[in-house]
């Protein structure tokens, strides 16, 4: 990923940005780390898809929705934390993140989503949710087929 001819490996979205538009960082081959501030409320379709070197993503607490294929095919991503305020996760949002083996999902109510939101993540992937919400996640459509474990955040 280049800005003004300079290759960018670590990206911190400036505070005050509220929306990450569709495809804006798609295929950023050199991006290894992204920090999204609390001011962002929505990550749109394929915003970071195919950032194949991406190993670290920090999603700010203001995010309420993660769009269709937002992080699809980020094959080096091993762990992600979904913040408290997320209410929806789009189809294929983290699909084909083949190294993704830890998902920390902080919302007490399972976000709406689809069965394919974590399609083809690592076979040993564990989703950690608030301990008091384990049963909600295990009975929620599109969540019950995943390995859900309680966690004290």
Coordinates of C-alpha atoms in Angstrom, one line a residue:
X1 CA 0.0 0.0 0.0
X2 CA 1.5 3.3 -1.0
X3 CA 0.6 6.9 0.0
X4 CA 2.5 9.6 -2.0
X5 CA 5.0 7.0 -3.2
X6 CA 5.8 5.8 0.3
X7 CA 5.1 2.1 1.2
X8 CA 2.9 1.9 4.3
X9 CA 3.1 -1.1 6.6
X10 CA 1.4 0.3 9.7
X11 CA -1.8 2.4 9.4
X12 CA -3.6 4.3 12.1
X13 CA -6.8 5.8 10.9
X14 CA -7.0 9.4 12.2
X15 CA -9.4 10.1 15.1
X16 CA -12.5 11.9 13.8
X17 CA -13.0 9.6 10.8
X18 CA -16.4 8.0 11.2
X19 CA -16.7 5.7 8.2
X20 CA -14.2 3.4 6.4
X21 CA -15.5 3.3 2.8
X22 CA -15.8 0.2 0.7
X23 CA -12.6 -1.1 -1.0
X24 CA -10.5 1.8 0.3
X25 CA -7.6 -0.3 1.5
X26 CA -8.5 -3.5 -0.4
X27 CA -5.4 -5.5 -1.5
X28 CA -3.0 -3.4 0.6
X29 CA -0.2 -5.9 0.2
X30 CA 2.3 -4.3 2.6
X31 CA -0.1 -3.5 5.4
X32 CA 0.7 -5.5 8.5
X33 CA -1.1 -3.5 11.2
X34 CA -4.2 -1.3 11.2
X35 CA -5.6 0.7 14.1
X36 CA -9.2 1.9 13.8
X37 CA -10.2 4.7 16.3
X38 CA -13.3 4.9 18.4
X39 CA -14.7 7.6 16.1
X40 CA -15.3 5.1 13.3
X41 CA -18.8 3.6 13.5
X42 CA -18.9 1.5 10.3
X43 CA -16.4 -0.5 8.2
X44 CA -17.9 -1.0 4.8
X45 CA -17.8 -3.8 2.2
X46 CA -14.3 -5.1 1.4
X47 CA -12.6 -2.2 3.1
X48 CA -9.5 -4.3 4.0
X49 CA -10.1 -7.5 2.0
X50 CA -7.0 -9.2 0.6
X51 CA -4.6 -7.4 2.8
X52 CA -2.6 -10.6 2.9
X53 CA 0.2 -9.4 5.2
X54 CA -2.1 -8.0 7.8
X55 CA -1.4 -9.6 11.2
X56 CA -2.9 -7.1 13.6
X57 CA -6.2 -5.2 13.6
X58 CA -7.4 -3.0 16.4
X59 CA -11.0 -2.1 15.9
X60 CA -12.2 0.9 17.9
X61 CA -15.2 0.7 20.3
X62 CA -17.3 3.0 18.2
X63 CA -17.8 0.5 15.4
X64 CA -21.3 -0.9 15.3
X65 CA -21.2 -2.7 11.9
X66 CA -18.5 -4.7 10.0
X67 CA -19.5 -5.0 6.4
X68 CA -19.6 -7.7 3.8
X69 CA -16.1 -9.1 3.1
X70 CA -14.6 -6.3 5.2
X71 CA -11.5 -8.4 6.1
X72 CA -12.0 -11.3 3.7
X73 CA -8.8 -13.1 2.6
X74 CA -6.5 -11.5 5.2
X75 CA -4.6 -14.8 5.4
X76 CA -2.0 -13.6 7.9
X77 CA -4.5 -12.4 10.5
X78 CA -4.3 -14.6 13.6
X79 CA -6.5 -12.8 16.1
X80 CA -9.2 -10.1 16.1
X81 CA -11.3 -8.4 18.8
X82 CA -14.8 -7.4 17.9
X83 CA -15.7 -4.5 20.2
X84 CA -18.8 -4.2 22.5
X85 CA -20.9 -2.0 20.2
X86 CA -20.9 -4.2 17.1
X87 CA -24.5 -5.3 16.3
X88 CA -23.9 -6.7 12.8
X89 CA -21.2 -8.6 11.0
X90 CA -21.6 -8.9 7.2
X91 CA -21.4 -12.0 5.2
X92 CA -17.8 -13.2 4.6
X93 CA -16.5 -10.4 6.9
X94 CA -13.6 -12.6 8.0
X95 CA -13.9 -15.4 5.5
X96 CA -10.8 -17.1 4.1
X97 CA -8.7 -15.7 7.0
X98 CA -7.0 -19.0 7.1
X99 CA -4.7 -18.2 10.1
X100 CA -7.4 -16.7 12.2
X101 CA -7.6 -18.9 15.3
X102 CA -8.8 -16.4 18.0
X103 CA -11.8 -14.2 17.8
X104 CA -12.6 -12.1 20.9
X105 CA -16.2 -11.0 20.6
X106 CA -17.1 -8.6 23.3
X107 CA -20.9 -7.8 22.7
X108 CA -23.1 -9.4 25.3
X109 CA -25.8 -9.9 22.6
X110 CA -24.6 -11.9 19.6
X111 CA -24.3 -9.6 16.6
X112 CA -26.5 -10.4 13.6
X113 CA -24.5 -12.1 10.9
X114 CA -24.4 -15.1 8.6
X115 CA -23.1 -18.6 8.8
X116 CA -20.3 -17.6 6.3
X117 CA -19.0 -14.6 8.3
X118 CA -16.1 -16.7 9.5
X119 CA -16.0 -19.1 6.6
X120 CA -12.7 -21.0 6.2
X121 CA -10.9 -19.5 9.2
X122 CA -8.4 -21.8 10.9
X123 CA -9.9 -25.2 11.8
X124 CA -8.9 -24.7 15.4
X125 CA -10.5 -21.2 15.6
X126 CA -12.1 -20.3 19.0
X127 CA -14.5 -17.5 19.6
X128 CA -14.3 -16.0 23.0
X129 CA -17.5 -14.3 24.3
X130 CA -18.5 -12.8 27.6
X131 CA -18.9 -15.6 30.1
X132 CA -22.4 -14.6 31.0
X133 CA -23.4 -14.7 27.3
X134 CA -22.1 -18.1 26.3
X135 CA -25.6 -19.7 26.2
X136 CA -26.9 -16.8 24.1
X137 CA -24.1 -17.3 21.5
X138 CA -24.5 -21.1 21.5
X139 CA -28.2 -20.8 20.8
X140 CA -28.0 -17.9 18.3
X141 CA -28.4 -18.6 14.6
X142 CA -25.1 -18.3 12.8
X143 CA -23.1 -18.6 16.0
X144 CA -24.0 -22.0 17.4
X145 CA -21.8 -23.9 14.9
X146 CA -18.6 -22.3 16.1
X147 CA -16.4 -23.2 19.0
X148 CA -17.7 -20.7 21.6
X149 CA -15.8 -20.3 24.9
X150 CA -16.6 -17.9 27.9
X151 CA -14.1 -15.2 28.6
X152 CA -13.9 -12.5 31.3
X153 CA -13.1 -9.3 29.4

